[in-house]
Amino acid sequence: MKALADVINCMSDYDPDALPVARANEVIRAFVAPITGVQTLALRDALGRVPAEDIISPINVPAHDNSAMDGYAVRADDLSPDSPVALVEVGVATAGRVFQGEVGAGQCVRIMTGAVMPGGTDTVVIQEVARVEGKTVTVPPGQTRGQNRRFAGEDLQQGKPALRAGSLIRPAELGMIASLGIAQVTVKRRLRVAFFSTGDELRSVGEPLAAGEVYDSNRYTLHGVLTRLGCEIIDMGVVRDDPALLEAAFTKAAEVADAVITSGGVSVGEADYTKQLMAKLGDVVFWKIAMRPGRPMAFGRIQTGGKAAYLFGLPGNPVAVMVTFYHFVRGALLFMMGRADTDLPLLRVKSQAELRKRPGRTEYQRGILEQGNGEWTVRLTGAQGSGILRSMSQANCFVVLGHEQCNVSAGDPVDVMLMDGLV
Ligand code: AMP
Ligand code: MG
């Protein structure tokens, strides 16, 4: 197994005290590894899961050439480019009922959408343009050979991968797999993620609050984001800033989980023991990341007995927890789940107002993307303090101001990342 030092040593300009966001993500990505465990599930239960191997199509979809429209199946050779042609209707083909026999010269078959193309025909004339008198169907000129015909295998080809390992099974994929007649899929097992909050000042919901105490909200936001990501979650509660209790919590987490997320206790002047303990229990680095909010963070792997878990020690401030989760942990966890693509798109829209921004750090301001006068623009949610969780709640996007970005003038374009894409 790689040591963190091996990863970090190959980076030039690595500075743990002013680490750019992109650099931190490079280290994380180079260090974590996808889980190998798989399980076979009934198709519906595979929603939100990651196929462990390519799903190869056992059949062509559609299985036969068929009609894309209601009309008449004809032989293109019978048609004329510049005059109408009269054909004799010799039968009917509907979806699920195949026309038996061969269609000869001068003949046609009434056909419905989805019906298999009768033998001898290659083209469908839509019913709206055909003139019908008894069994005589007159086709106007101007038809194109092969029109309105779907080809066997045009959706999914037999023997070819219908779905790649590492993709995500969404509703469209459930339907696509069903269209292949596949009832079970082999997917990566769920990622097990343990988390706990640290701090003597924290109380859990349901307990009375004394002076100087606050309710633990981080465990609730983490519950939310981890559940949405499809993880198996292990909520380990609040752990006081007590070395023995913290050590027990870390040890248990390393035993049961693939990854551990903690909040609090990684900031600079804090009289916390988390940092010492994390370092004692494994291979952990402490970073001050060039970002706002969310500067301090610990990352690495902790071990106990033969078991190990990746560790993400997030800052304590509620907004900083969510921002560092979304921009470091989310992608790492998806990668561990076996996902091939974890990037989220940035969109560029106009900022309604001037934004203050110092170069040399990445800022994730909370924004509201809204439409007015036929244009989408973005404004901030208001106070951007890292303890103000309301700024996350009111937002529908992050305004991402990159490392080198300076002040933004009103009307200038900025990058935004939709929060809906984050879960
Ligand atoms: P720390 O990183 O431990 O210094 O915490 C920074 C700030 O975040 C302090 O004001 C803490 O009280 C607050 N905080 C830490 N953990 C939590 C939590 N789980 N829920 C709400 N606030 C927290
Ligand atoms: Mg603390």
Tab-separated table of N, CA and C in Angstrom, residues 344-406:
chain	number	residue	atom	x	y	z
A	344	LEU	N	-18.179	17.534	-11.789
A	344	LEU	CA	-19.439	18.257	-11.937
A	344	LEU	C	-19.207	19.439	-12.859
A	345	PRO	N	-20.200	19.759	-13.687
A	345	PRO	CA	-19.998	20.869	-14.615
A	345	PRO	C	-20.044	22.226	-13.917
A	346	LEU	N	-19.253	23.149	-14.427
A	346	LEU	CA	-19.358	24.556	-14.032
A	346	LEU	C	-20.096	25.272	-15.154
A	347	LEU	N	-21.045	26.109	-14.774
A	347	LEU	CA	-21.753	26.908	-15.779
A	347	LEU	C	-21.308	28.347	-15.616
A	348	ARG	N	-21.350	29.097	-16.691
A	348	ARG	CA	-20.918	30.490	-16.603
A	348	ARG	C	-22.116	31.409	-16.767
A	349	VAL	N	-22.389	32.208	-15.744
A	349	VAL	CA	-23.511	33.161	-15.813
A	349	VAL	C	-23.052	34.509	-15.262
A	350	LYS	N	-23.845	35.534	-15.548
A	350	LYS	CA	-23.495	36.882	-15.085
A	350	LYS	C	-23.769	37.044	-13.599
A	351	SER	N	-22.844	37.704	-12.917
A	351	SER	CA	-23.075	38.053	-11.517
A	351	SER	C	-23.897	39.337	-11.482
A	352	GLN	N	-24.935	39.357	-10.651
A	352	GLN	CA	-25.776	40.566	-10.576
A	352	GLN	C	-25.014	41.716	-9.924
A	353	ALA	N	-24.121	41.369	-9.005
A	353	ALA	CA	-23.462	42.417	-8.225
A	353	ALA	C	-21.947	42.239	-8.257
A	354	GLU	N	-21.280	43.241	-7.755
A	354	GLU	CA	-19.825	43.188	-7.594
A	354	GLU	C	-19.497	42.157	-6.504
A	355	LEU	N	-18.407	41.396	-6.693
A	355	LEU	CA	-17.982	40.430	-5.675
A	355	LEU	C	-16.531	40.727	-5.319
A	356	ARG	N	-16.239	40.768	-4.020
A	356	ARG	CA	-14.856	40.975	-3.590
A	356	ARG	C	-14.162	39.617	-3.577
A	357	LYS	N	-12.975	39.559	-4.145
A	357	LYS	CA	-12.249	38.286	-4.175
A	357	LYS	C	-10.754	38.548	-4.252
A	358	ARG	N	-10.019	37.903	-3.342
A	358	ARG	CA	-8.564	38.026	-3.328
A	358	ARG	C	-7.967	36.861	-4.098
A	359	PRO	N	-7.020	37.123	-5.006
A	359	PRO	CA	-6.398	35.977	-5.690
A	359	PRO	C	-5.581	35.143	-4.697
A	360	GLY	N	-5.345	33.872	-5.058
A	360	GLY	CA	-4.522	33.017	-4.192
A	360	GLY	C	-5.328	32.068	-3.336
A	361	ARG	N	-6.631	32.043	-3.512
A	361	ARG	CA	-7.462	31.048	-2.831
A	361	ARG	C	-8.751	30.858	-3.643
A	362	THR	N	-9.358	29.700	-3.454
A	362	THR	CA	-10.617	29.417	-4.126
A	362	THR	C	-11.754	29.728	-3.159
A	363	GLU	N	-12.760	30.429	-3.632
A	363	GLU	CA	-13.907	30.719	-2.768
A	363	GLU	C	-15.160	30.041	-3.310
A	364	TYR	N	-15.929	29.514	-2.374
A	364	TYR	CA	-17.201	28.871	-2.719
A	364	TYR	C	-18.316	29.655	-2.050
A	365	GLN	N	-18.762	30.717	-2.738
A	365	GLN	CA	-19.810	31.535	-2.148
A	365	GLN	C	-21.147	30.895	-2.472
A	366	ARG	N	-22.108	31.126	-1.590
A	366	ARG	CA	-23.417	30.503	-1.775
A	366	ARG	C	-24.294	31.433	-2.597
A	367	GLY	N	-24.805	30.912	-3.698
A	367	GLY	CA	-25.509	31.761	-4.655
A	367	GLY	C	-26.922	31.313	-4.960
A	368	ILE	N	-27.672	32.249	-5.509
A	368	ILE	CA	-29.022	31.951	-5.991
A	368	ILE	C	-29.028	32.252	-7.480
A	369	LEU	N	-29.212	31.213	-8.244
A	369	LEU	CA	-29.284	31.329	-9.691
A	369	LEU	C	-30.740	31.610	-10.013
A	370	GLU	N	-31.027	32.718	-10.678
A	370	GLU	CA	-32.430	33.046	-10.930
A	370	GLU	C	-32.608	33.634	-12.320
A	371	GLN	N	-33.849	33.580	-12.776
A	371	GLN	CA	-34.146	34.003	-14.132
A	371	GLN	C	-34.914	35.321	-14.108
A	372	GLY	N	-34.511	36.223	-14.967
A	372	GLY	CA	-35.230	37.490	-15.093
A	372	GLY	C	-34.896	38.093	-16.440
A	373	ASN	N	-35.871	38.706	-17.098
A	373	ASN	CA	-35.677	39.297	-18.423
A	373	ASN	C	-35.056	38.296	-19.396
A	374	GLY	N	-35.517	37.045	-19.297
A	374	GLY	CA	-35.059	36.029	-20.244
A	374	GLY	C	-33.621	35.596	-20.061
A	375	GLU	N	-33.032	35.892	-18.917
A	375	GLU	CA	-31.619	35.543	-18.717
A	375	GLU	C	-31.430	34.981	-17.311
A	376	TRP	N	-30.540	34.002	-17.173
A	376	TRP	CA	-30.182	33.470	-15.861
A	376	TRP	C	-28.985	34.247	-15.324
A	377	THR	N	-29.112	34.737	-14.098
A	377	THR	CA	-28.006	35.443	-13.457
A	377	THR	C	-27.883	34.930	-12.032
A	378	VAL	N	-26.792	35.302	-11.359
A	378	VAL	CA	-26.575	34.802	-10.006
A	378	VAL	C	-26.348	35.956	-9.030
A	379	ARG	N	-26.881	35.776	-7.814
A	379	ARG	CA	-26.588	36.714	-6.725
A	379	ARG	C	-26.246	35.892	-5.496
A	380	LEU	N	-25.611	36.506	-4.519
A	380	LEU	CA	-25.247	35.781	-3.293
A	380	LEU	C	-26.437	35.711	-2.352
A	381	THR	N	-26.365	34.745	-1.412
A	381	THR	CA	-27.481	34.558	-0.480
A	381	THR	C	-27.453	35.571	0.657
A	382	GLY	N	-26.411	36.370	0.738
A	382	GLY	CA	-26.294	37.295	1.872
A	382	GLY	C	-25.039	36.942	2.646
A	383	ALA	N	-25.078	37.132	3.973
A	383	ALA	CA	-23.882	36.926	4.790
A	383	ALA	C	-23.268	35.559	4.506
A	384	GLN	N	-21.951	35.561	4.296
A	384	GLN	CA	-21.260	34.353	3.840
A	384	GLN	C	-20.390	33.725	4.929
A	385	GLY	N	-20.625	34.052	6.187
A	385	GLY	CA	-19.824	33.489	7.282
A	385	GLY	C	-19.881	31.964	7.286
A	386	SER	N	-18.786	31.333	7.730
A	386	SER	CA	-18.715	29.874	7.606
A	386	SER	C	-19.549	29.153	8.662
A	387	GLY	N	-20.159	29.926	9.579
A	387	GLY	CA	-21.062	29.308	10.540
A	387	GLY	C	-22.521	29.483	10.155
A	388	ILE	N	-22.758	30.243	9.082
A	388	ILE	CA	-24.143	30.599	8.745
A	388	ILE	C	-24.732	29.585	7.770
A	389	LEU	N	-25.336	28.540	8.340
A	389	LEU	CA	-25.842	27.439	7.524
A	389	LEU	C	-27.023	27.883	6.653
A	390	ARG	N	-27.683	28.966	7.083
A	390	ARG	CA	-28.773	29.507	6.276
A	390	ARG	C	-28.282	29.867	4.875
A	391	SER	N	-26.993	30.255	4.762
A	391	SER	CA	-26.467	30.617	3.442
A	391	SER	C	-26.448	29.405	2.506
A	392	MET	N	-26.310	28.202	3.068
A	392	MET	CA	-26.385	26.977	2.252
A	392	MET	C	-27.842	26.658	1.940
A	393	SER	N	-28.673	26.826	2.951
A	393	SER	CA	-30.082	26.451	2.803
A	393	SER	C	-30.776	27.305	1.753
A	394	GLN	N	-30.423	28.593	1.693
A	394	GLN	CA	-31.084	29.479	0.733
A	394	GLN	C	-30.502	29.338	-0.675
A	395	ALA	N	-29.314	28.761	-0.763
A	395	ALA	CA	-28.605	28.731	-2.049
A	395	ALA	C	-29.111	27.605	-2.943
A	396	ASN	N	-28.988	27.798	-4.249
A	396	ASN	CA	-29.188	26.689	-5.175
A	396	ASN	C	-27.930	26.418	-6.003
A	397	CYS	N	-26.866	27.178	-5.708
A	397	CYS	CA	-25.599	26.925	-6.404
A	397	CYS	C	-24.434	27.469	-5.581
A	398	PHE	N	-23.237	26.990	-5.888
A	398	PHE	CA	-22.020	27.631	-5.415
A	398	PHE	C	-21.547	28.588	-6.512
A	399	VAL	N	-21.141	29.789	-6.104
A	399	VAL	CA	-20.410	30.645	-7.023
A	399	VAL	C	-18.944	30.289	-6.785
A	400	VAL	N	-18.313	29.699	-7.791
A	400	VAL	CA	-16.946	29.217	-7.616
A	400	VAL	C	-15.990	30.270	-8.164
A	401	LEU	N	-15.254	30.912	-7.261
A	401	LEU	CA	-14.282	31.920	-7.677
A	401	LEU	C	-12.906	31.275	-7.570
A	402	GLY	N	-12.311	31.024	-8.731
A	402	GLY	CA	-11.090	30.217	-8.823
A	402	GLY	C	-9.894	30.848	-8.127
A	403	HIS	N	-8.855	30.027	-7.990
A	403	HIS	CA	-7.646	30.395	-7.267
A	403	HIS	C	-7.079	31.751	-7.690
A	404	GLU	N	-7.032	31.995	-9.003
A	404	GLU	CA	-6.396	33.216	-9.508
A	404	GLU	C	-7.368	34.395	-9.636
A	405	GLN	N	-8.649	34.114	-9.513
A	405	GLN	CA	-9.678	35.132	-9.753
A	405	GLN	C	-9.533	36.345	-8.815
A	406	CYS	N	-9.715	37.551	-9.374
A	406	CYS	CA	-9.735	38.785	-8.566
A	406	CYS	C	-11.186	39.249	-8.415
